[in-house]
PDB file of N, CA and C in Angstrom:
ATOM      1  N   UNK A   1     228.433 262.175 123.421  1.00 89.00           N
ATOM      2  CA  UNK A   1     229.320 263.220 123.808  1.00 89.00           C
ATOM      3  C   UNK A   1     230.264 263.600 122.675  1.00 89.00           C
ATOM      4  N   UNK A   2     231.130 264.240 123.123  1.00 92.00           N
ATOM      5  CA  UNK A   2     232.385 265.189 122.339  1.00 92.00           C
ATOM      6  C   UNK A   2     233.421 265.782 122.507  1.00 92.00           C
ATOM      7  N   UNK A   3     234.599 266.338 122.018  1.00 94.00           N
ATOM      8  CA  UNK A   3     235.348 266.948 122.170  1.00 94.00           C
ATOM      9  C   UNK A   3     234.345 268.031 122.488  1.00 94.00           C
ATOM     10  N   UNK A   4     234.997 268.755 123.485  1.00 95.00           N
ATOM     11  CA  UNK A   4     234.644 270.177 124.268  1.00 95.00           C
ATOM     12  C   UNK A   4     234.945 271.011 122.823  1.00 95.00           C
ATOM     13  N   UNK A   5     234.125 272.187 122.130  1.00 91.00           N
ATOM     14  CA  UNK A   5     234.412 273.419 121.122  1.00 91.00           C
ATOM     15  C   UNK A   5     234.285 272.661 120.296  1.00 91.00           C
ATOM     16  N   UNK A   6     234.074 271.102 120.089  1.00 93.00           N
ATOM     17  CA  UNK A   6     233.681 270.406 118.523  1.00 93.00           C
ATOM     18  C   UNK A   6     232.804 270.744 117.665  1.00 93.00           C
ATOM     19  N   UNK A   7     233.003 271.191 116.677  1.00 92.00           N
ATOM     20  CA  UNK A   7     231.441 271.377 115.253  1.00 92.00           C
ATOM     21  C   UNK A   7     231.289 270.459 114.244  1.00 92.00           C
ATOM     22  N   UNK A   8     230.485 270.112 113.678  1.00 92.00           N
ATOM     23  CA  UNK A   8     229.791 269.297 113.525  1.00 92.00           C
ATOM     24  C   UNK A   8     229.595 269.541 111.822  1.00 92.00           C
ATOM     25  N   UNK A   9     230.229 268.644 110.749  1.00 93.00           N
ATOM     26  CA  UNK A   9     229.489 268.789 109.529  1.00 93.00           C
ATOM     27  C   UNK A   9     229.959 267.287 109.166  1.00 93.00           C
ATOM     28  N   UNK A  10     229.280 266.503 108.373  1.00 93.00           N
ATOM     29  CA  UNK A  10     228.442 265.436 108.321  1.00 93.00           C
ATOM     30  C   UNK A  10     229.420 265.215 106.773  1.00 93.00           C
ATOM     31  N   UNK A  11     229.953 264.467 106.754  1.00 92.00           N
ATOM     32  CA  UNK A  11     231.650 263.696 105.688  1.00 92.00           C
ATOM     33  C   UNK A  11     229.943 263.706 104.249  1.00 92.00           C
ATOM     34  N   UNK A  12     229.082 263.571 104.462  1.00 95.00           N
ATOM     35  CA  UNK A  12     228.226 263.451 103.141  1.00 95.00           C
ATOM     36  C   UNK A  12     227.972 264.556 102.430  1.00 95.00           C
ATOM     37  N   UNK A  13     227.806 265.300 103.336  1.00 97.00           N
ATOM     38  CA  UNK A  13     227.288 266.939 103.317  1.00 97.00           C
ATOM     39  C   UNK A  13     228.398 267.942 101.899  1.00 97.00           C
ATOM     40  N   UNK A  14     229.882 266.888 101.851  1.00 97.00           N
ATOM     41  CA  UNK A  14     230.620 267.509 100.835  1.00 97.00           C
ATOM     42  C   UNK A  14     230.425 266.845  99.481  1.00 97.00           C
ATOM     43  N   UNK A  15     229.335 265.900  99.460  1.00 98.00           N
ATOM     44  CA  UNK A  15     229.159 265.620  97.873  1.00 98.00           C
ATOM     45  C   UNK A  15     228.039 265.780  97.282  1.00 98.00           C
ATOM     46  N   UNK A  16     227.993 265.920  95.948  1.00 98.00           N
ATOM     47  CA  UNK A  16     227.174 265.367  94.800  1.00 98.00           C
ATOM     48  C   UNK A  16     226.348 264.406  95.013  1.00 98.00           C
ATOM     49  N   UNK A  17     225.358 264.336  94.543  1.00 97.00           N
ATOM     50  CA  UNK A  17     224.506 262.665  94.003  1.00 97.00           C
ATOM     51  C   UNK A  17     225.459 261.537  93.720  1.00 97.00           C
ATOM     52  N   UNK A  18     226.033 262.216  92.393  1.00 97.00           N
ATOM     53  CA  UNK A  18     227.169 261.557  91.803  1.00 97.00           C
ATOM     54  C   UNK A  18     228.327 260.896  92.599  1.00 97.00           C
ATOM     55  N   UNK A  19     228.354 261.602  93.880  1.00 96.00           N
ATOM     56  CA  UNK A  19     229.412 260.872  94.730  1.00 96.00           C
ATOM     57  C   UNK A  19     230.583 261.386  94.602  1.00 96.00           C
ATOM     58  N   UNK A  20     230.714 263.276  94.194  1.00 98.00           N
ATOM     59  CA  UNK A  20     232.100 263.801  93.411  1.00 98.00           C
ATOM     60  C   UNK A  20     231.894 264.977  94.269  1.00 98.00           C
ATOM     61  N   UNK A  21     232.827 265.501  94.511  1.00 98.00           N
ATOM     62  CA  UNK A  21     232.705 266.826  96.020  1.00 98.00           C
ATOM     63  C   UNK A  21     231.961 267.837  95.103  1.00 98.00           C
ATOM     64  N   UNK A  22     231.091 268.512  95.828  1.00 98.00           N
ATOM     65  CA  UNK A  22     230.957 269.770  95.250  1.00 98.00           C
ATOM     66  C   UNK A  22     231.921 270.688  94.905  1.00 98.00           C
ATOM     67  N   UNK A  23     231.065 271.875  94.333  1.00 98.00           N
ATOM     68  CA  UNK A  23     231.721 272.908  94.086  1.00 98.00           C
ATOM     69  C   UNK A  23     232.786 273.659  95.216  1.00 98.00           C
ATOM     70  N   UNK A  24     233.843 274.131  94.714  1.00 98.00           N
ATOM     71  CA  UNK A  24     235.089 274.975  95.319  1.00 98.00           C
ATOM     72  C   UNK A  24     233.779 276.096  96.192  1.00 98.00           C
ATOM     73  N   UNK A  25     233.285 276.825  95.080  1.00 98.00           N
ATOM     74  CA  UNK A  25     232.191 277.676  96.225  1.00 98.00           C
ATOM     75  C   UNK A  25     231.334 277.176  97.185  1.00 98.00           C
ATOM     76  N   UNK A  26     230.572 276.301  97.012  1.00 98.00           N
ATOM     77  CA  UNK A  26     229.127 275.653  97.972  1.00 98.00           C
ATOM     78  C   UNK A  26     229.996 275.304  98.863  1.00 98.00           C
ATOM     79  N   UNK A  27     230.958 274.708  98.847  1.00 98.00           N
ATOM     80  CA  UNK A  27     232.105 273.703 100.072  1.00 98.00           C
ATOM     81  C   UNK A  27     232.466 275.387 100.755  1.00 98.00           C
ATOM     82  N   UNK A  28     232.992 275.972 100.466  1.00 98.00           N
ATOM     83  CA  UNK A  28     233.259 277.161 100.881  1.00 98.00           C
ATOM     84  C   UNK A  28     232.180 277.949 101.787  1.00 98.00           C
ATOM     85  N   UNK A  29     230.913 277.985 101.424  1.00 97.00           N
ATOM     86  CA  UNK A  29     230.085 278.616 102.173  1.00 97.00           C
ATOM     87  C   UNK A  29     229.510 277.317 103.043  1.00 97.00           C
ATOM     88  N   UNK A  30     229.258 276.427 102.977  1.00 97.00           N
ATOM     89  CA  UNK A  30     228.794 275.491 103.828  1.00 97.00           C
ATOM     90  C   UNK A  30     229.982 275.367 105.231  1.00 97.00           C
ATOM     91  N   UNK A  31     231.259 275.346 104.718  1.00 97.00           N
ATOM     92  CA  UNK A  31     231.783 275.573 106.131  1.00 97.00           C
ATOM     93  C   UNK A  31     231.948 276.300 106.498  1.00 97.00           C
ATOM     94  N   UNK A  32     231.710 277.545 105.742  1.00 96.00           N
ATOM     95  CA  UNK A  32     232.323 279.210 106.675  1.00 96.00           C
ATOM     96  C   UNK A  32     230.906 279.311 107.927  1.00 96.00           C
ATOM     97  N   UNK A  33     229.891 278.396 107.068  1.00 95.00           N
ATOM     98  CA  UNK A  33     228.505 278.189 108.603  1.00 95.00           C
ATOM     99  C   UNK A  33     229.165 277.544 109.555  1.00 95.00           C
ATOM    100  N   UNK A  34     229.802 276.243 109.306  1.00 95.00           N
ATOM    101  CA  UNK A  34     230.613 275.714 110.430  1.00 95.00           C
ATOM    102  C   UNK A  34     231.583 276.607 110.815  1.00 95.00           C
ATOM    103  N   UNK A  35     232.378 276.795 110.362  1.00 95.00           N
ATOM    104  CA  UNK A  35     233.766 277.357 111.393  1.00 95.00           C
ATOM    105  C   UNK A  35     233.244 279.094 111.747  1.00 95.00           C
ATOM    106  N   UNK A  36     232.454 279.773 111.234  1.00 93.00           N
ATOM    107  CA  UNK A  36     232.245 280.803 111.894  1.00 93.00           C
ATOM    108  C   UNK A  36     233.250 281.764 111.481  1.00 93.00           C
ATOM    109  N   UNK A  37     233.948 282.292 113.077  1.00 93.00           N
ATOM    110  CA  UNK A  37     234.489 283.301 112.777  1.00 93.00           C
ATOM    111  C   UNK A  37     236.018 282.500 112.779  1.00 93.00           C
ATOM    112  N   UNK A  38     236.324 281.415 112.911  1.00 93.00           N
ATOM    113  CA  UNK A  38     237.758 280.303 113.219  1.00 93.00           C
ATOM    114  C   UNK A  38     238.135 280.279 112.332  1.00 93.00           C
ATOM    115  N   UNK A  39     239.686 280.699 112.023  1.00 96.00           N
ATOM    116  CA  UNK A  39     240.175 280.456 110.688  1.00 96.00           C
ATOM    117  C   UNK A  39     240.825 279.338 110.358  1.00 96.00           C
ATOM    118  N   UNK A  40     240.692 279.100 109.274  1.00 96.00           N
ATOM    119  CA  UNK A  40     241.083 277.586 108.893  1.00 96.00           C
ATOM    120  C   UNK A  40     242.082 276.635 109.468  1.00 96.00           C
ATOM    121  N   UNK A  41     243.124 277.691 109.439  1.00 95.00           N
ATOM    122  CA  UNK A  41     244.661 276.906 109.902  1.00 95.00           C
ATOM    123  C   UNK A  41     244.448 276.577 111.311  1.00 95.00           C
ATOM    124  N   UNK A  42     242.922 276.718 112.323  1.00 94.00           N
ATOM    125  CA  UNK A  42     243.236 276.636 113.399  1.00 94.00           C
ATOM    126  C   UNK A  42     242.155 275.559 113.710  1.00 94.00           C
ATOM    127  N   UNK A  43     241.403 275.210 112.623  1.00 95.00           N
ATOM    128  CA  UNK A  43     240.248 273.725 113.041  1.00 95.00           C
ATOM    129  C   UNK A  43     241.158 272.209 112.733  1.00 95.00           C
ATOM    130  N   UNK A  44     240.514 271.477 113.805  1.00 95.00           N
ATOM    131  CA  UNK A  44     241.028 270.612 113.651  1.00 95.00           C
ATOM    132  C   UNK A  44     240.024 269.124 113.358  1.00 95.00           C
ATOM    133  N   UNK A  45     240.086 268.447 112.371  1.00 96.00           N
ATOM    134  CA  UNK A  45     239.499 267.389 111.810  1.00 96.00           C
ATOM    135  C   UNK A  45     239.307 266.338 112.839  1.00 96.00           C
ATOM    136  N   UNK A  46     238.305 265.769 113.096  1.00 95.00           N
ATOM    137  CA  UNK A  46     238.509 264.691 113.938  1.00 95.00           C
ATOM    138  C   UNK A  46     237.016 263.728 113.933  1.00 95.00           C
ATOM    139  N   UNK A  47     236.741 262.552 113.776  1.00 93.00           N
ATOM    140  CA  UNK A  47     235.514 261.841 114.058  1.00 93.00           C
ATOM    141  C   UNK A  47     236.191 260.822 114.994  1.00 93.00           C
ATOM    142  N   UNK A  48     235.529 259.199 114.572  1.00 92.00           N
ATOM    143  CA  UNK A  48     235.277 258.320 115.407  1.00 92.00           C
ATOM    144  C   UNK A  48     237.090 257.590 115.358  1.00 92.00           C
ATOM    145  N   UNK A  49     237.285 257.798 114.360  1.00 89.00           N
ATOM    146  CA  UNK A  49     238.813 256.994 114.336  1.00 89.00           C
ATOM    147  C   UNK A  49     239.860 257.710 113.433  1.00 89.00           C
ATOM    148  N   UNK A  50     239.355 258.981 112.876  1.00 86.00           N
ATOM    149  CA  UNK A  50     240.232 259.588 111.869  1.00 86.00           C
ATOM    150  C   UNK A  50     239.961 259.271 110.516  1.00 86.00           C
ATOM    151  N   UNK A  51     239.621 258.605 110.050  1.00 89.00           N
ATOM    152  CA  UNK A  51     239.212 258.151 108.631  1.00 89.00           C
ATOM    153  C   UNK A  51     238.859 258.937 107.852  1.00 89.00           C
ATOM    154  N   UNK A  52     237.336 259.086 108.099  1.00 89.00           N
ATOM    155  CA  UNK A  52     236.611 259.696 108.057  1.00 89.00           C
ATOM    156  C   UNK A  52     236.527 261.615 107.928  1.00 89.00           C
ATOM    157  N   UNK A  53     237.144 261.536 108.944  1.00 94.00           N
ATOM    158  CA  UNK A  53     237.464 263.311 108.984  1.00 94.00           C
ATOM    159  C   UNK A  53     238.331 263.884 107.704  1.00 94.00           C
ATOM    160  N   UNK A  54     239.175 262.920 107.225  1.00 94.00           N
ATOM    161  CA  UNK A  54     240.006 263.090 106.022  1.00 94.00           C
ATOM    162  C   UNK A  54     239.297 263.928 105.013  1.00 94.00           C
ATOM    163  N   UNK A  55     238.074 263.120 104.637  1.00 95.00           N
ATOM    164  CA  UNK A  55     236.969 263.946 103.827  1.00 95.00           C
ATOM    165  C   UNK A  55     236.426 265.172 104.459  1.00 95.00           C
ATOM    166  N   UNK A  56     236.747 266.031 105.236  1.00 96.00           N
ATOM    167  CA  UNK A  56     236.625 267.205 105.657  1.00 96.00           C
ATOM    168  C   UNK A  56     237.689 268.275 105.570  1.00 96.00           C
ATOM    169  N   UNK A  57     238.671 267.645 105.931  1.00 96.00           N
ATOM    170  CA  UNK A  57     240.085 268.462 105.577  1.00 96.00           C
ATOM    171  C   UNK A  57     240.207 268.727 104.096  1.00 96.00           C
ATOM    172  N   UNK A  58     239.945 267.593 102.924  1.00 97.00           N
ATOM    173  CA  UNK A  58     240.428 267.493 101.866  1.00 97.00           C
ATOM    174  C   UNK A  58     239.221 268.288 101.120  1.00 97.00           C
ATOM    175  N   UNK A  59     237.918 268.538 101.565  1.00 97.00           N
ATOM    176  CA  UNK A  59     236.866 269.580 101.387  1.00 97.00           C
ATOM    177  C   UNK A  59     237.349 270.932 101.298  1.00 97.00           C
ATOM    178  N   UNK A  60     238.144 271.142 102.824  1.00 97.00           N
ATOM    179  CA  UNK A  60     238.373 272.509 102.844  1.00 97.00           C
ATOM    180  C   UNK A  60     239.516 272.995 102.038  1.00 97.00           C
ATOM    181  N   UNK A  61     240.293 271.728 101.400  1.00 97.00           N
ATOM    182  CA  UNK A  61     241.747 272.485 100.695  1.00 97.00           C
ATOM    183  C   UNK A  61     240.573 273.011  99.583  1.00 97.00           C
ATOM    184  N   UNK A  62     239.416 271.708  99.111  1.00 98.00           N
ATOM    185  CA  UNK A  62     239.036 272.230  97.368  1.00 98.00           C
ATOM    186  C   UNK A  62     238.870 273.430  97.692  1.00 98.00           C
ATOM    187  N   UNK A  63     237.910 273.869  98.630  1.00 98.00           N
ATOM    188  CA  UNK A  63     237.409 275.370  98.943  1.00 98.00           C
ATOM    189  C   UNK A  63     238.240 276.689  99.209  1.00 98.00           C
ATOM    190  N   UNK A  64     239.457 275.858  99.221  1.00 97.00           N
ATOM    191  CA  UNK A  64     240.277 277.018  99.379  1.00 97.00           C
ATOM    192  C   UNK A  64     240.683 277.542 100.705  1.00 97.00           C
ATOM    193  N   UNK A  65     240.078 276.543 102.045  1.00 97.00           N
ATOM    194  CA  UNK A  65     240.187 276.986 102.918  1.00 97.00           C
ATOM    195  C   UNK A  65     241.614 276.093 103.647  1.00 97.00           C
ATOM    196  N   UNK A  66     242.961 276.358 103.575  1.00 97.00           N
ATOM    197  CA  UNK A  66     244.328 276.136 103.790  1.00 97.00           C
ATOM    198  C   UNK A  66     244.384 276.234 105.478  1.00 97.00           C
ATOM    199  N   UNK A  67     245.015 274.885 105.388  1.00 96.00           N
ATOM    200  CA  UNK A  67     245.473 274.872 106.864  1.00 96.00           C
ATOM    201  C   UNK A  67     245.256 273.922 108.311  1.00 96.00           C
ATOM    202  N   UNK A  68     244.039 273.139 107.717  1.00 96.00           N
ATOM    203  CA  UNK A  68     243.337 272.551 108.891  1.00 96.00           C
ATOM    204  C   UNK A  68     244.241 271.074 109.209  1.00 96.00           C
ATOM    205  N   UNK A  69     244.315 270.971 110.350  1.00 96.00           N
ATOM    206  CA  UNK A  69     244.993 269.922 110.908  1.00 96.00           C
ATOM    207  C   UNK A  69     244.053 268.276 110.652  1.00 96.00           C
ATOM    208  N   UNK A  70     244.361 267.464 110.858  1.00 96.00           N
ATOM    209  CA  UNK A  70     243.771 266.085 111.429  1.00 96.00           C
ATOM    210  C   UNK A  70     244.008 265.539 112.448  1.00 96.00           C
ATOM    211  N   UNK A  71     243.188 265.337 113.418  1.00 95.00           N
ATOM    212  CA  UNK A  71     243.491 264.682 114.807  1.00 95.00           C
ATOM    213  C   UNK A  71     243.581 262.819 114.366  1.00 95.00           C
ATOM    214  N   UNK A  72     244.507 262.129 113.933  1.00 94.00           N
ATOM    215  CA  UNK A  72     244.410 260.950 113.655  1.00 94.00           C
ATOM    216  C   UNK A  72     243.733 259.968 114.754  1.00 94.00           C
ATOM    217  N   UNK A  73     244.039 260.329 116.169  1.00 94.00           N
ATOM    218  CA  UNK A  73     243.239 259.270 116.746  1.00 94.00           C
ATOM    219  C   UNK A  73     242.309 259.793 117.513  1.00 94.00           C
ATOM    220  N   UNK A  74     241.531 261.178 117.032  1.00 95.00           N
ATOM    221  CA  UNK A  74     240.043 261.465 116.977  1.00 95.00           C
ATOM    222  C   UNK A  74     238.858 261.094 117.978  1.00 95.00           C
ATOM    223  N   UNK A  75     237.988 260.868 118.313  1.00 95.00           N
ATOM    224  CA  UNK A  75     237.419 260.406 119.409  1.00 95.00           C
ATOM    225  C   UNK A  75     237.729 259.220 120.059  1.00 95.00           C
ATOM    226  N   UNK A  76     238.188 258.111 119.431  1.00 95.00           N
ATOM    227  CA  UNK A  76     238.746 256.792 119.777  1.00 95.00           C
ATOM    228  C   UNK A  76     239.786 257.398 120.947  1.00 95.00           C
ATOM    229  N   UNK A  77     240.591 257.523 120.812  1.00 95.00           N
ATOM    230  CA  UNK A  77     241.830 258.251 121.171  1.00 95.00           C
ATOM    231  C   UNK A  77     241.949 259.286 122.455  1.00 95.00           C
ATOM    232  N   UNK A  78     241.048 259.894 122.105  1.00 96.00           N
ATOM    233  CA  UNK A  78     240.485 261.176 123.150  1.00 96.00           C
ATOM    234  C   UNK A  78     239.709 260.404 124.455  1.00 96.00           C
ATOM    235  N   UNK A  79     238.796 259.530 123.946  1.00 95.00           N
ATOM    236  CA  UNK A  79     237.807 258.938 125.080  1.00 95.00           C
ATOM    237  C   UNK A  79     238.578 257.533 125.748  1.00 95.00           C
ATOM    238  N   UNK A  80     240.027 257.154 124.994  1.00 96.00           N
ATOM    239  CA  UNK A  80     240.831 256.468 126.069  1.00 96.00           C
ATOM    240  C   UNK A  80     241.656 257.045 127.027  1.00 96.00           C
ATOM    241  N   UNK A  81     241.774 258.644 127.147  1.00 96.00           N
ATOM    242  CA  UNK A  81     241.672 259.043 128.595  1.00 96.00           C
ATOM    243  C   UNK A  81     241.211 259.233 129.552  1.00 96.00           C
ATOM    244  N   UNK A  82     240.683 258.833 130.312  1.00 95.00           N
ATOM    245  CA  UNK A  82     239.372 259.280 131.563  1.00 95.00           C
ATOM    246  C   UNK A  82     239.806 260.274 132.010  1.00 95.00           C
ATOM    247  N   UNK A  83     241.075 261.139 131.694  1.00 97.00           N
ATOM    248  CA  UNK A  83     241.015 262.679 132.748  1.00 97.00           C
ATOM    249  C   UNK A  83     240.718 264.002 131.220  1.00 97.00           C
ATOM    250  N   UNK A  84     240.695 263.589 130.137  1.00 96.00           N
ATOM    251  CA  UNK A  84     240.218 264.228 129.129  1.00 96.00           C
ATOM    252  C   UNK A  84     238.634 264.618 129.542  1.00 96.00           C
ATOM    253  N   UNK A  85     238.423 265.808 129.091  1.00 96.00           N
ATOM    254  CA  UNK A  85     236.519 265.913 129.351  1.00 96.00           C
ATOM    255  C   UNK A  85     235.821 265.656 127.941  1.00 96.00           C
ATOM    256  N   UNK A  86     234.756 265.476 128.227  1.00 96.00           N
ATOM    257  CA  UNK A  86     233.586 264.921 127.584  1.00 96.00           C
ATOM    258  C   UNK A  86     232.632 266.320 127.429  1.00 96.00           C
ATOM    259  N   UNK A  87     232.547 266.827 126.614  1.00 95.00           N
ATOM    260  CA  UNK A  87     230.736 267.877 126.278  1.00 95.00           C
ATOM    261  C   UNK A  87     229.827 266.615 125.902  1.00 95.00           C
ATOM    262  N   UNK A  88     228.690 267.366 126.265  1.00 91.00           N
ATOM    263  CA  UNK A  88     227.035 266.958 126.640  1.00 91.00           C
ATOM    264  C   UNK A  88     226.521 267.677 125.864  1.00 91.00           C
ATOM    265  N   UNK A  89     225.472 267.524 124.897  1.00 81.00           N
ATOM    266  CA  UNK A  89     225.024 268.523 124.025  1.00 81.00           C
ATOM    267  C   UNK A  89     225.628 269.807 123.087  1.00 81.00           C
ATOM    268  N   UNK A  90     225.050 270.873 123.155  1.00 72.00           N
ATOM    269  CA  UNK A  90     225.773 271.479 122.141  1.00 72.00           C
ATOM    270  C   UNK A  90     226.989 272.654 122.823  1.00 72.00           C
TER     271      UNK A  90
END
């Protein structure tokens, strides 16, 4: 499951071979596929414990895309409410 309106890009997906973020452009068009028509200042970062998502936020500053929040306690956090909802697929 998931946060309900969650999208999905993969903390690897922002590097190199080398293990060094891509380019300001490629990072740029790879998430404008993710976020669509959502502008930056209004997505919010979040995986299994927050960690992780860091490398997504800090993607979108290289790219130029300003603004995105971090949910620090991220699905951990979210799924210790039982009156929070859960999405099923996409």
């Amino acid at each position: 499951g998931h946060i309900p309106g969650a999208r999905n890009r993969f903390l690897r997906d922002n590097f190199t071979a080398d293990g060094t973020f891509k380019s300001a452009d490629e990072l740029a068009r790879a998430f404008a596929a993710v976020l669509g028509d959502a502008p930056p200042e209004r997505s919010v970062m979040q995986c299994g414990s927050g960690v992780t998502a860091c490398s997504n936020a800090l993607a979108m500053e290289i790219a130029g895309l300003k603004g995105a929040k971090l949910y620090p306690g991220s699905w951990s956090e979210w799924t210790a409410d039982p009156t929070r909802p859960i999405a099923k697929g996409d």
